mmCIF file with all atom_site columns, C-alpha atoms in Angstrom:
data_model
loop_
_atom_site.group_PDB
_atom_site.id
_atom_site.type_symbol
_atom_site.label_atom_id
_atom_site.label_alt_id
_atom_site.label_comp_id
_atom_site.label_asym_id
_atom_site.label_entity_id
_atom_site.label_seq_id
_atom_site.pdbx_PDB_ins_code
_atom_site.Cartn_x
_atom_site.Cartn_y
_atom_site.Cartn_z
_atom_site.occupancy
_atom_site.B_iso_or_equiv
_atom_site.pdbx_formal_charge
_atom_site.auth_seq_id
_atom_site.auth_comp_id
_atom_site.auth_asym_id
_atom_site.auth_atom_id
_atom_site.pdbx_PDB_model_num
ATOM 1   C CA . MET A 1 1   ? -9.809  -39.982 29.972  1.00 0.00 ? 230 MET A CA 1
ATOM 2   C CA . LEU A 1 2   ? -11.303 -37.717 28.355  1.00 0.00 ? 231 LEU A CA 1
ATOM 3   C CA . SER A 1 3   ? -10.387 -34.656 30.599  1.00 0.00 ? 232 SER A CA 1
ATOM 4   C CA . GLY A 1 4   ? -6.558  -35.959 30.372  1.00 0.00 ? 233 GLY A CA 1
ATOM 5   C CA . GLN A 1 5   ? -6.634  -35.321 26.252  1.00 0.00 ? 234 GLN A CA 1
ATOM 6   C CA . GLU A 1 6   ? -8.144  -31.986 26.496  1.00 0.00 ? 235 GLU A CA 1
ATOM 7   C CA . GLY A 1 7   ? -5.782  -30.932 28.718  1.00 0.00 ? 236 GLY A CA 1
ATOM 8   C CA . GLU A 1 8   ? -3.081  -31.793 26.850  1.00 0.00 ? 237 GLU A CA 1
ATOM 9   C CA . ARG A 1 9   ? -4.225  -29.476 24.088  1.00 0.00 ? 238 ARG A CA 1
ATOM 10  C CA . ALA A 1 10  ? -2.586  -26.604 23.547  1.00 0.00 ? 239 ALA A CA 1
ATOM 11  C CA . PRO A 1 11  ? -4.701  -23.200 24.247  1.00 0.00 ? 240 PRO A CA 1
ATOM 12  C CA . ARG A 1 12  ? -6.541  -21.461 21.617  1.00 0.00 ? 241 ARG A CA 1
ATOM 13  C CA . ARG A 1 13  ? -6.034  -18.272 21.013  1.00 0.00 ? 242 ARG A CA 1
ATOM 14  C CA . PRO A 1 14  ? -9.033  -15.583 20.791  1.00 0.00 ? 243 PRO A CA 1
ATOM 15  C CA . ARG A 1 15  ? -9.821  -15.039 17.139  1.00 0.00 ? 244 ARG A CA 1
ATOM 16  C CA . PRO A 1 16  ? -9.427  -10.958 17.033  1.00 0.00 ? 245 PRO A CA 1
ATOM 17  C CA . ARG A 1 17  ? -12.414 -9.483  15.795  1.00 0.00 ? 246 ARG A CA 1
ATOM 18  C CA . LEU A 1 18  ? -10.708 -7.357  13.203  1.00 0.00 ? 247 LEU A CA 1
ATOM 19  C CA . GLU A 1 19  ? -9.422  -11.165 11.598  1.00 0.00 ? 248 GLU A CA 1
ATOM 20  C CA . THR A 1 20  ? -12.900 -12.422 11.024  1.00 0.00 ? 249 THR A CA 1
ATOM 21  C CA . LEU A 1 21  ? -14.452 -9.436  9.708   1.00 0.00 ? 250 LEU A CA 1
ATOM 22  C CA . SER A 1 22  ? -11.068 -8.939  7.424   1.00 0.00 ? 251 SER A CA 1
ATOM 23  C CA . ASP A 1 23  ? -11.805 -12.177 6.262   1.00 0.00 ? 252 ASP A CA 1
ATOM 24  C CA . LEU A 1 24  ? -15.423 -10.925 5.826   1.00 0.00 ? 253 LEU A CA 1
ATOM 25  C CA . ILE A 1 25  ? -14.675 -8.613  3.586   1.00 0.00 ? 254 ILE A CA 1
ATOM 26  C CA . TYR A 1 26  ? -12.130 -10.425 1.549   1.00 0.00 ? 255 TYR A CA 1
ATOM 27  C CA . GLY A 1 27  ? -15.409 -12.657 0.643   1.00 0.00 ? 256 GLY A CA 1
ATOM 28  C CA . LEU A 1 28  ? -17.821 -9.833  0.484   1.00 0.00 ? 257 LEU A CA 1
ATOM 29  C CA . SER A 1 29  ? -15.165 -8.863  -2.153  1.00 0.00 ? 258 SER A CA 1
ATOM 30  C CA . LEU A 1 30  ? -15.230 -11.662 -3.616  1.00 0.00 ? 259 LEU A CA 1
ATOM 31  C CA . SER A 1 31  ? -19.033 -11.970 -4.093  1.00 0.00 ? 260 SER A CA 1
ATOM 32  C CA . ILE A 1 32  ? -19.581 -7.917  -5.036  1.00 0.00 ? 261 ILE A CA 1
ATOM 33  C CA . GLY A 1 33  ? -17.452 -9.623  -8.337  1.00 0.00 ? 262 GLY A CA 1
ATOM 34  C CA . ALA A 1 34  ? -19.246 -13.182 -8.827  1.00 0.00 ? 263 ALA A CA 1
ATOM 35  C CA . ILE A 1 35  ? -22.459 -11.377 -9.127  1.00 0.00 ? 264 ILE A CA 1
ATOM 36  C CA . SER A 1 36  ? -21.037 -8.290  -11.043 1.00 0.00 ? 265 SER A CA 1
ATOM 37  C CA . LEU A 1 37  ? -20.043 -11.371 -13.790 1.00 0.00 ? 266 LEU A CA 1
ATOM 38  C CA . VAL A 1 38  ? -23.719 -12.502 -13.523 1.00 0.00 ? 267 VAL A CA 1
ATOM 39  C CA . ILE A 1 39  ? -25.210 -9.490  -14.244 1.00 0.00 ? 268 ILE A CA 1
ATOM 40  C CA . THR A 1 40  ? -23.069 -8.250  -16.933 1.00 0.00 ? 269 THR A CA 1
ATOM 41  C CA . ASN A 1 41  ? -23.919 -12.506 -18.958 1.00 0.00 ? 270 ASN A CA 1
ATOM 42  C CA . SER A 1 42  ? -27.645 -11.736 -17.750 1.00 0.00 ? 271 SER A CA 1
ATOM 43  C CA . GLN A 1 43  ? -27.371 -9.264  -21.312 1.00 0.00 ? 272 GLN A CA 1
ATOM 44  C CA . SER A 1 44  ? -27.558 -10.408 -24.309 1.00 0.00 ? 273 SER A CA 1
ATOM 45  C CA . SER A 1 45  ? -23.438 -11.644 -24.944 1.00 0.00 ? 274 SER A CA 1
ATOM 46  C CA . SER A 1 46  ? -21.464 -13.427 -27.639 1.00 0.00 ? 275 SER A CA 1
ATOM 47  C CA . ALA A 1 47  ? -18.819 -16.021 -26.786 1.00 0.00 ? 276 ALA A CA 1
ATOM 48  C CA . SER A 1 48  ? -16.348 -13.188 -26.944 1.00 0.00 ? 277 SER A CA 1
ATOM 49  C CA . ASP A 1 49  ? -18.058 -11.683 -24.035 1.00 0.00 ? 278 ASP A CA 1
ATOM 50  C CA . ILE A 1 50  ? -18.809 -13.768 -21.923 1.00 0.00 ? 279 ILE A CA 1
ATOM 51  C CA . ASP A 1 51  ? -14.478 -15.349 -22.340 1.00 0.00 ? 280 ASP A CA 1
ATOM 52  C CA . LYS A 1 52  ? -13.467 -11.514 -21.597 1.00 0.00 ? 281 LYS A CA 1
ATOM 53  C CA . ASN A 1 53  ? -15.995 -11.061 -18.330 1.00 0.00 ? 282 ASN A CA 1
ATOM 54  C CA . ILE A 1 54  ? -14.775 -14.447 -17.167 1.00 0.00 ? 283 ILE A CA 1
ATOM 55  C CA . LEU A 1 55  ? -11.033 -13.445 -17.743 1.00 0.00 ? 284 LEU A CA 1
ATOM 56  C CA . GLN A 1 56  ? -11.935 -10.045 -16.407 1.00 0.00 ? 285 GLN A CA 1
ATOM 57  C CA . PHE A 1 57  ? -13.678 -11.904 -13.236 1.00 0.00 ? 286 PHE A CA 1
ATOM 58  C CA . LEU A 1 58  ? -10.323 -13.861 -12.763 1.00 0.00 ? 287 LEU A CA 1
ATOM 59  C CA . PHE A 1 59  ? -8.058  -10.835 -12.573 1.00 0.00 ? 288 PHE A CA 1
ATOM 60  C CA . VAL A 1 60  ? -10.002 -9.650  -9.582  1.00 0.00 ? 289 VAL A CA 1
ATOM 61  C CA . PHE A 1 61  ? -10.221 -12.929 -7.442  1.00 0.00 ? 290 PHE A CA 1
ATOM 62  C CA . LEU A 1 62  ? -6.400  -13.342 -8.491  1.00 0.00 ? 291 LEU A CA 1
ATOM 63  C CA . ILE A 1 63  ? -5.873  -9.917  -7.117  1.00 0.00 ? 292 ILE A CA 1
ATOM 64  C CA . LEU A 1 64  ? -7.704  -10.299 -4.125  1.00 0.00 ? 293 LEU A CA 1
ATOM 65  C CA . ILE A 1 65  ? -7.045  -13.972 -2.758  1.00 0.00 ? 294 ILE A CA 1
ATOM 66  C CA . THR A 1 66  ? -3.097  -13.076 -3.526  1.00 0.00 ? 295 THR A CA 1
ATOM 67  C CA . SER A 1 67  ? -3.370  -10.497 -1.143  1.00 0.00 ? 296 SER A CA 1
ATOM 68  C CA . TRP A 1 68  ? -5.691  -11.923 1.444   1.00 0.00 ? 297 TRP A CA 1
ATOM 69  C CA . ILE A 1 69  ? -2.962  -14.765 1.429   1.00 0.00 ? 298 ILE A CA 1
ATOM 70  C CA . ILE A 1 70  ? 0.050   -12.406 2.046   1.00 0.00 ? 299 ILE A CA 1
ATOM 71  C CA . TYR A 1 71  ? -2.612  -10.975 5.214   1.00 0.00 ? 300 TYR A CA 1
ATOM 72  C CA . THR A 1 72  ? -2.994  -13.566 6.876   1.00 0.00 ? 301 THR A CA 1
ATOM 73  C CA . SER A 1 73  ? 0.409   -14.857 7.150   1.00 0.00 ? 302 SER A CA 1
ATOM 74  C CA . ASP A 1 74  ? 1.289   -11.725 8.240   1.00 0.00 ? 303 ASP A CA 1
ATOM 75  C CA . MET A 1 75  ? -1.755  -11.485 10.952  1.00 0.00 ? 304 MET A CA 1
ATOM 76  C CA . SER A 1 76  ? -0.214  -14.331 11.858  1.00 0.00 ? 305 SER A CA 1
ATOM 77  C CA . VAL A 1 77  ? 2.428   -13.019 13.106  1.00 0.00 ? 306 VAL A CA 1
ATOM 78  C CA . LEU A 1 78  ? 1.337   -8.926  14.067  1.00 0.00 ? 307 LEU A CA 1
ATOM 79  C CA . PRO A 1 79  ? 0.129   -7.720  17.079  1.00 0.00 ? 308 PRO A CA 1
ATOM 80  C CA . ILE A 1 80  ? -3.108  -6.734  15.975  1.00 0.00 ? 309 ILE A CA 1
ATOM 81  C CA . GLU A 1 81  ? -4.140  -4.765  18.736  1.00 0.00 ? 310 GLU A CA 1
ATOM 82  C CA . THR A 1 82  ? -1.312  -2.722  18.437  1.00 0.00 ? 311 THR A CA 1
ATOM 83  C CA . ARG A 1 83  ? -3.025  1.201   16.964  1.00 0.00 ? 312 ARG A CA 1
ATOM 84  C CA . PHE A 1 84  ? -0.971  1.249   13.904  1.00 0.00 ? 313 PHE A CA 1
ATOM 85  C CA . VAL A 1 85  ? -1.304  -1.987  13.205  1.00 0.00 ? 314 VAL A CA 1
ATOM 86  C CA . THR A 1 86  ? -4.937  -1.813  13.568  1.00 0.00 ? 315 THR A CA 1
ATOM 87  C CA . LEU A 1 87  ? -5.254  1.850   11.931  1.00 0.00 ? 316 LEU A CA 1
ATOM 88  C CA . LEU A 1 88  ? -3.098  -0.198  8.516   1.00 0.00 ? 317 LEU A CA 1
ATOM 89  C CA . ASN A 1 89  ? -5.439  -2.902  8.593   1.00 0.00 ? 318 ASN A CA 1
ATOM 90  C CA . VAL A 1 90  ? -8.539  -0.161  8.655   1.00 0.00 ? 319 VAL A CA 1
ATOM 91  C CA . VAL A 1 91  ? -7.211  1.142   5.535   1.00 0.00 ? 320 VAL A CA 1
ATOM 92  C CA . LEU A 1 92  ? -6.128  -2.159  3.913   1.00 0.00 ? 321 LEU A CA 1
ATOM 93  C CA . LEU A 1 93  ? -9.806  -3.687  3.805   1.00 0.00 ? 322 LEU A CA 1
ATOM 94  C CA . MET A 1 94  ? -10.870 -0.262  2.837   1.00 0.00 ? 323 MET A CA 1
ATOM 95  C CA . LEU A 1 95  ? -9.287  -0.467  -0.392  1.00 0.00 ? 324 LEU A CA 1
ATOM 96  C CA . VAL A 1 96  ? -9.676  -3.985  -0.713  1.00 0.00 ? 325 VAL A CA 1
ATOM 97  C CA . ALA A 1 97  ? -13.628 -2.936  -0.285  1.00 0.00 ? 326 ALA A CA 1
ATOM 98  C CA . VAL A 1 98  ? -13.682 -0.838  -3.425  1.00 0.00 ? 327 VAL A CA 1
ATOM 99  C CA . ILE A 1 99  ? -11.524 -2.938  -5.842  1.00 0.00 ? 328 ILE A CA 1
ATOM 100 C CA . PRO A 1 100 ? -14.206 -4.966  -8.141  1.00 0.00 ? 329 PRO A CA 1
ATOM 101 C CA . TYR A 1 101 ? -15.605 -1.570  -7.801  1.00 0.00 ? 330 TYR A CA 1
ATOM 102 C CA . LEU A 1 102 ? -13.131 0.246   -9.241  1.00 0.00 ? 331 LEU A CA 1
ATOM 103 C CA . PHE A 1 103 ? -11.965 -2.162  -11.505 1.00 0.00 ? 332 PHE A CA 1
ATOM 104 C CA . ASP A 1 104 ? -15.218 -3.280  -13.375 1.00 0.00 ? 333 ASP A CA 1
ATOM 105 C CA . GLN A 1 105 ? -15.586 0.374   -13.775 1.00 0.00 ? 334 GLN A CA 1
ATOM 106 C CA . ALA A 1 106 ? -11.856 0.483   -15.924 1.00 0.00 ? 335 ALA A CA 1
ATOM 107 C CA . VAL A 1 107 ? -13.216 -2.439  -18.493 1.00 0.00 ? 336 VAL A CA 1
ATOM 108 C CA . SER A 1 108 ? -16.944 -1.485  -18.578 1.00 0.00 ? 337 SER A CA 1
ATOM 109 C CA . ALA A 1 109 ? -17.585 -0.888  -22.443 1.00 0.00 ? 338 ALA A CA 1
ATOM 110 C CA . LEU A 1 110 ? -20.563 0.740   -21.215 1.00 0.00 ? 339 LEU A CA 1
ATOM 111 C CA . ASN A 1 111 ? -18.788 3.700   -19.925 1.00 0.00 ? 340 ASN A CA 1
ATOM 112 C CA . PRO A 1 112 ? -16.920 5.939   -22.584 1.00 0.00 ? 341 PRO A CA 1
ATOM 113 C CA . SER A 1 113 ? -12.937 6.676   -22.553 1.00 0.00 ? 342 SER A CA 1
ATOM 114 C CA . ASN A 1 114 ? -11.948 9.150   -20.114 1.00 0.00 ? 343 ASN A CA 1
ATOM 115 C CA . VAL A 1 115 ? -14.256 7.666   -17.730 1.00 0.00 ? 344 VAL A CA 1
ATOM 116 C CA . GLN A 1 116 ? -12.396 4.059   -17.956 1.00 0.00 ? 345 GLN A CA 1
ATOM 117 C CA . ASP A 1 117 ? -8.981  6.022   -17.802 1.00 0.00 ? 346 ASP A CA 1
ATOM 118 C CA . TYR A 1 118 ? -9.980  7.855   -14.242 1.00 0.00 ? 347 TYR A CA 1
ATOM 119 C CA . ALA A 1 119 ? -11.549 4.696   -12.853 1.00 0.00 ? 348 ALA A CA 1
ATOM 120 C CA . SER A 1 120 ? -8.231  2.991   -13.894 1.00 0.00 ? 349 SER A CA 1
ATOM 121 C CA . ILE A 1 121 ? -6.261  5.112   -12.732 1.00 0.00 ? 350 ILE A CA 1
ATOM 122 C CA . LEU A 1 122 ? -8.090  5.300   -8.824  1.00 0.00 ? 351 LEU A CA 1
ATOM 123 C CA . PHE A 1 123 ? -7.807  1.280   -9.296  1.00 0.00 ? 352 PHE A CA 1
ATOM 124 C CA . THR A 1 124 ? -4.002  1.588   -9.800  1.00 0.00 ? 353 THR A CA 1
ATOM 125 C CA . GLY A 1 125 ? -3.718  3.805   -6.734  1.00 0.00 ? 354 GLY A CA 1
ATOM 126 C CA . ASP A 1 126 ? -6.214  1.969   -4.481  1.00 0.00 ? 355 ASP A CA 1
ATOM 127 C CA . TYR A 1 127 ? -3.915  -1.333  -5.718  1.00 0.00 ? 356 TYR A CA 1
ATOM 128 C CA . ALA A 1 128 ? -0.782  0.499   -4.967  1.00 0.00 ? 357 ALA A CA 1
ATOM 129 C CA . GLY A 1 129 ? -2.352  1.196   -1.441  1.00 0.00 ? 358 GLY A CA 1
ATOM 130 C CA . THR A 1 130 ? -2.449  -2.227  -0.700  1.00 0.00 ? 359 THR A CA 1
ATOM 131 C CA . LEU A 1 131 ? 0.896   -3.240  -1.785  1.00 0.00 ? 360 LEU A CA 1
ATOM 132 C CA . VAL A 1 132 ? 2.661   -0.483  0.190   1.00 0.00 ? 361 VAL A CA 1
ATOM 133 C CA . ILE A 1 133 ? 0.967   -1.559  3.497   1.00 0.00 ? 362 ILE A CA 1
ATOM 134 C CA . MET A 1 134 ? 1.728   -4.709  3.071   1.00 0.00 ? 363 MET A CA 1
ATOM 135 C CA . THR A 1 135 ? 4.575   -3.508  2.347   1.00 0.00 ? 364 THR A CA 1
ATOM 136 C CA . VAL A 1 136 ? 4.392   -1.624  6.219   1.00 0.00 ? 365 VAL A CA 1
ATOM 137 C CA . PHE A 1 137 ? 3.305   -5.123  7.445   1.00 0.00 ? 366 PHE A CA 1
ATOM 138 C CA . ALA A 1 138 ? 6.527   -6.547  6.323   1.00 0.00 ? 367 ALA A CA 1
ATOM 139 C CA . HIS A 1 139 ? 9.049   -4.412  7.508   1.00 0.00 ? 368 HIS A CA 1
ATOM 140 C CA . ILE A 1 140 ? 7.140   -4.316  10.880  1.00 0.00 ? 369 ILE A CA 1
ATOM 141 C CA . ILE A 1 141 ? 7.596   -8.126  10.837  1.00 0.00 ? 370 ILE A CA 1
ATOM 142 C CA . ALA A 1 142 ? 11.538  -8.041  9.766   1.00 0.00 ? 371 ALA A CA 1
ATOM 143 C CA . GLN A 1 143 ? 12.612  -5.221  12.516  1.00 0.00 ? 372 GLN A CA 1
ATOM 144 C CA . GLU A 1 144 ? 15.182  -6.980  14.750  1.00 0.00 ? 373 GLU A CA 1
ATOM 145 C CA . GLU A 1 145 ? 13.823  -4.841  17.692  1.00 0.00 ? 374 GLU A CA 1
ATOM 146 C CA . GLU A 1 146 ? 10.306  -6.616  17.443  1.00 0.00 ? 375 GLU A CA 1
ATOM 147 C CA . HIS A 1 147 ? 11.262  -9.873  18.162  1.00 0.00 ? 376 HIS A CA 1
ATOM 148 C CA . LEU A 1 148 ? 8.027   -11.695 16.337  1.00 0.00 ? 377 LEU A CA 1
ATOM 149 C CA . VAL A 1 149 ? 10.084  -13.706 14.143  1.00 0.00 ? 378 VAL A CA 1
ATOM 150 C CA . ASP A 1 150 ? 13.790  -16.079 14.243  1.00 0.00 ? 379 ASP A CA 1
ATOM 151 C CA . GLY A 1 151 ? 16.306  -15.070 12.192  1.00 0.00 ? 380 GLY A CA 1
ATOM 152 C CA . GLU A 1 152 ? 15.614  -16.918 8.781   1.00 0.00 ? 381 GLU A CA 1
ATOM 153 C CA . ILE A 1 153 ? 12.555  -15.493 9.147   1.00 0.00 ? 382 ILE A CA 1
ATOM 154 C CA . MET A 1 154 ? 13.390  -12.357 9.494   1.00 0.00 ? 383 MET A CA 1
ATOM 155 C CA . ILE A 1 155 ? 15.839  -11.981 6.429   1.00 0.00 ? 384 ILE A CA 1
ATOM 156 C CA . ARG A 1 156 ? 12.977  -13.935 4.301   1.00 0.00 ? 385 ARG A CA 1
ATOM 157 C CA . PHE A 1 157 ? 10.361  -10.841 4.997   1.00 0.00 ? 386 PHE A CA 1
ATOM 158 C CA . ARG A 1 158 ? 13.016  -8.419  4.715   1.00 0.00 ? 387 ARG A CA 1
ATOM 159 C CA . ARG A 1 159 ? 13.634  -9.803  0.695   1.00 0.00 ? 388 ARG A CA 1
ATOM 160 C CA . VAL A 1 160 ? 9.148   -9.474  1.156   1.00 0.00 ? 389 VAL A CA 1
ATOM 161 C CA . ARG A 1 161 ? 9.802   -5.813  2.325   1.00 0.00 ? 390 ARG A CA 1
ATOM 162 C CA . ASP A 1 162 ? 12.442  -5.207  -0.570  1.00 0.00 ? 391 ASP A CA 1
ATOM 163 C CA . ARG A 1 163 ? 10.235  -6.958  -3.550  1.00 0.00 ? 392 ARG A CA 1
ATOM 164 C CA . LEU A 1 164 ? 6.868   -5.500  -2.281  1.00 0.00 ? 393 LEU A CA 1
ATOM 165 C CA . SER A 1 165 ? 8.060   -2.003  -2.328  1.00 0.00 ? 394 SER A CA 1
ATOM 166 C CA . VAL A 1 166 ? 9.735   -2.671  -6.456  1.00 0.00 ? 395 VAL A CA 1
ATOM 167 C CA . LEU A 1 167 ? 6.150   -3.940  -7.513  1.00 0.00 ? 396 LEU A CA 1
ATOM 168 C CA . THR A 1 168 ? 4.468   -1.002  -5.772  1.00 0.00 ? 397 THR A CA 1
ATOM 169 C CA . VAL A 1 169 ? 6.576   1.233   -7.932  1.00 0.00 ? 398 VAL A CA 1
ATOM 170 C CA . ILE A 1 170 ? 5.711   -0.851  -10.833 1.00 0.00 ? 399 ILE A CA 1
ATOM 171 C CA . VAL A 1 171 ? 2.109   -0.927  -10.498 1.00 0.00 ? 400 VAL A CA 1
ATOM 172 C CA . LEU A 1 172 ? 2.532   2.844   -10.396 1.00 0.00 ? 401 LEU A CA 1
ATOM 173 C CA . LEU A 1 173 ? 4.620   2.991   -13.007 1.00 0.00 ? 402 LEU A CA 1
ATOM 174 C CA . SER A 1 174 ? 1.805   1.836   -15.317 1.00 0.00 ? 403 SER A CA 1
ATOM 175 C CA . LEU A 1 175 ? 0.017   5.165   -15.132 1.00 0.00 ? 404 LEU A CA 1
ATOM 176 C CA . ALA A 1 176 ? 2.425   6.310   -17.816 1.00 0.00 ? 405 ALA A CA 1
ATOM 177 C CA . ALA A 1 177 ? 0.897   3.928   -19.799 1.00 0.00 ? 406 ALA A CA 1
ATOM 178 C CA . PRO A 1 178 ? -2.204  5.560   -22.068 1.00 0.00 ? 407 PRO A CA 1
ATOM 179 C CA . TRP A 1 179 ? -5.638  3.968   -20.523 1.00 0.00 ? 408 TRP A CA 1
ATOM 180 C CA . ASP A 1 180 ? -5.866  3.350   -24.738 1.00 0.00 ? 409 ASP A CA 1
ATOM 181 C CA . TRP A 1 181 ? -2.687  1.750   -25.115 1.00 0.00 ? 410 TRP A CA 1
ATOM 182 C CA . LEU A 1 182 ? -3.448  -1.770  -26.144 1.00 0.00 ? 411 LEU A CA 1
ATOM 183 C CA . LEU A 1 183 ? -1.111  -5.038  -26.830 1.00 0.00 ? 412 LEU A CA 1
ATOM 184 C CA . LEU A 1 184 ? -3.099  -7.728  -28.431 1.00 0.00 ? 413 LEU A CA 1
ATOM 185 C CA . GLY A 1 185 ? -6.048  -6.251  -27.848 1.00 0.00 ? 414 GLY A CA 1
ATOM 186 C CA . VAL A 1 186 ? -5.654  -6.288  -24.249 1.00 0.00 ? 415 VAL A CA 1
ATOM 187 C CA . HIS A 1 187 ? -4.935  -2.512  -21.833 1.00 0.00 ? 416 HIS A CA 1
ATOM 188 C CA . VAL A 1 188 ? -0.675  -2.278  -21.078 1.00 0.00 ? 417 VAL A CA 1
ATOM 189 C CA . ARG A 1 189 ? -1.816  -0.953  -17.621 1.00 0.00 ? 418 ARG A CA 1
ATOM 190 C CA . LEU A 1 190 ? -3.720  -3.837  -16.877 1.00 0.00 ? 419 LEU A CA 1
ATOM 191 C CA . LEU A 1 191 ? -0.837  -6.122  -18.047 1.00 0.00 ? 420 LEU A CA 1
ATOM 192 C CA . ILE A 1 192 ? 1.601   -4.850  -16.081 1.00 0.00 ? 421 ILE A CA 1
ATOM 193 C CA . TRP A 1 193 ? -1.120  -4.916  -12.801 1.00 0.00 ? 422 TRP A CA 1
ATOM 194 C CA . LEU A 1 194 ? -0.174  -8.314  -13.269 1.00 0.00 ? 423 LEU A CA 1
ATOM 195 C CA . VAL A 1 195 ? 3.017   -8.696  -12.520 1.00 0.00 ? 424 VAL A CA 1
ATOM 196 C CA . PRO A 1 196 ? 2.560   -8.525  -9.123  1.00 0.00 ? 425 PRO A CA 1
ATOM 197 C CA . ILE A 1 197 ? 0.069   -11.699 -9.333  1.00 0.00 ? 426 ILE A CA 1
ATOM 198 C CA . PHE A 1 198 ? 2.989   -13.362 -11.575 1.00 0.00 ? 427 PHE A CA 1
ATOM 199 C CA . SER A 1 199 ? 5.807   -12.571 -9.274  1.00 0.00 ? 428 SER A CA 1
ATOM 200 C CA . PHE A 1 200 ? 3.685   -14.292 -5.627  1.00 0.00 ? 429 PHE A CA 1
ATOM 201 C CA . TRP A 1 201 ? 2.516   -17.201 -7.624  1.00 0.00 ? 430 TRP A CA 1
ATOM 202 C CA . TYR A 1 202 ? 6.228   -17.952 -9.184  1.00 0.00 ? 431 TYR A CA 1
ATOM 203 C CA . ASN A 1 203 ? 7.987   -18.018 -5.934  1.00 0.00 ? 432 ASN A CA 1
ATOM 204 C CA . ARG A 1 204 ? 5.228   -19.858 -4.345  1.00 0.00 ? 433 ARG A CA 1
ATOM 205 C CA . MET A 1 205 ? 5.518   -22.749 -7.020  1.00 0.00 ? 434 MET A CA 1
ATOM 206 C CA . THR A 1 206 ? 8.934   -22.647 -7.674  1.00 0.00 ? 435 THR A CA 1
ATOM 207 C CA . ARG A 1 207 ? 11.231  -21.609 -4.011  1.00 0.00 ? 436 ARG A CA 1
ATOM 208 C CA . ALA A 1 208 ? 11.433  -24.739 -1.980  1.00 0.00 ? 437 ALA A CA 1
ATOM 209 C CA . PRO A 1 209 ? 10.196  -24.601 1.380   1.00 0.00 ? 438 PRO A CA 1
ATOM 210 C CA . SER A 1 210 ? 12.494  -24.233 5.062   1.00 0.00 ? 439 SER A CA 1
ATOM 211 C CA . ARG A 1 211 ? 12.143  -26.661 7.206   1.00 0.00 ? 440 ARG A CA 1
ATOM 212 C CA . LYS A 1 212 ? 12.500  -23.292 9.681   1.00 0.00 ? 441 LYS A CA 1
ATOM 213 C CA . ALA A 1 213 ? 9.574   -21.483 7.859   1.00 0.00 ? 442 ALA A CA 1
ATOM 214 C CA . GLU A 1 214 ? 7.334   -22.281 10.352  1.00 0.00 ? 443 GLU A CA 1
ATOM 215 C CA . VAL A 1 215 ? 5.419   -18.640 10.316  1.00 0.00 ? 444 VAL A CA 1
ATOM 216 C CA . ALA A 1 216 ? 4.068   -17.150 7.360   1.00 0.00 ? 445 ALA A CA 1
ATOM 217 C CA . PRO A 1 217 ? 5.312   -18.997 4.403   1.00 0.00 ? 446 PRO A CA 1
ATOM 218 C CA . SER A 1 218 ? 2.989   -18.278 2.073   1.00 0.00 ? 447 SER A CA 1
ATOM 219 C CA . THR A 1 219 ? 4.610   -14.275 2.292   1.00 0.00 ? 448 THR A CA 1
ATOM 220 C CA . ALA A 1 220 ? 8.036   -15.731 2.408   1.00 0.00 ? 449 ALA A CA 1
ATOM 221 C CA . ARG A 1 221 ? 7.128   -16.958 -0.943  1.00 0.00 ? 450 ARG A CA 1
ATOM 222 C CA . LEU A 1 222 ? 6.229   -13.639 -2.517  1.00 0.00 ? 451 LEU A CA 1
#
């Protein structure tokens, strides 16, 4: 009877090593952000410093977890064995790996203003780079000749592609705001960086799920 049940089970596809490595790098990046939080708070800090450090960590956490959700949804559809997709994966993982470091350098009170500005420029380019690669992934999935998804989901991925393109431009436009511009004590450039995060989670929470959207639902709601 046991052998009969096992025969009815659908065969499991072996998980590509690159997908496993990507999960490891995303997890490592989150761990680095947490470690930097511990190191910072091991020093003498006021209550406001602790609150500020926690908010900074949550910002990096939201960027990484949002990127990971979109990434894993795309990888469930994309043919990861192709050279182009593999190259994009490697570049994406490199960009993700340095996000915590660049952000920490941008907001570190120990760095002079010019170093913070330089680090924030690098972070903006890094952040925009991840969005560009996600846009390319969505474009590949949305192509009719690839036949990777059904018609309705293909249309959704096209919307995702267009939205990600706009968000990439918005992130890059944050460079027009000088680093020393503040709004309610927060860097204006940092507030602009929040736009893609708000876009993803707002659409994810407000959009009704589709019965036909069986593939990559998280990405379809970006």
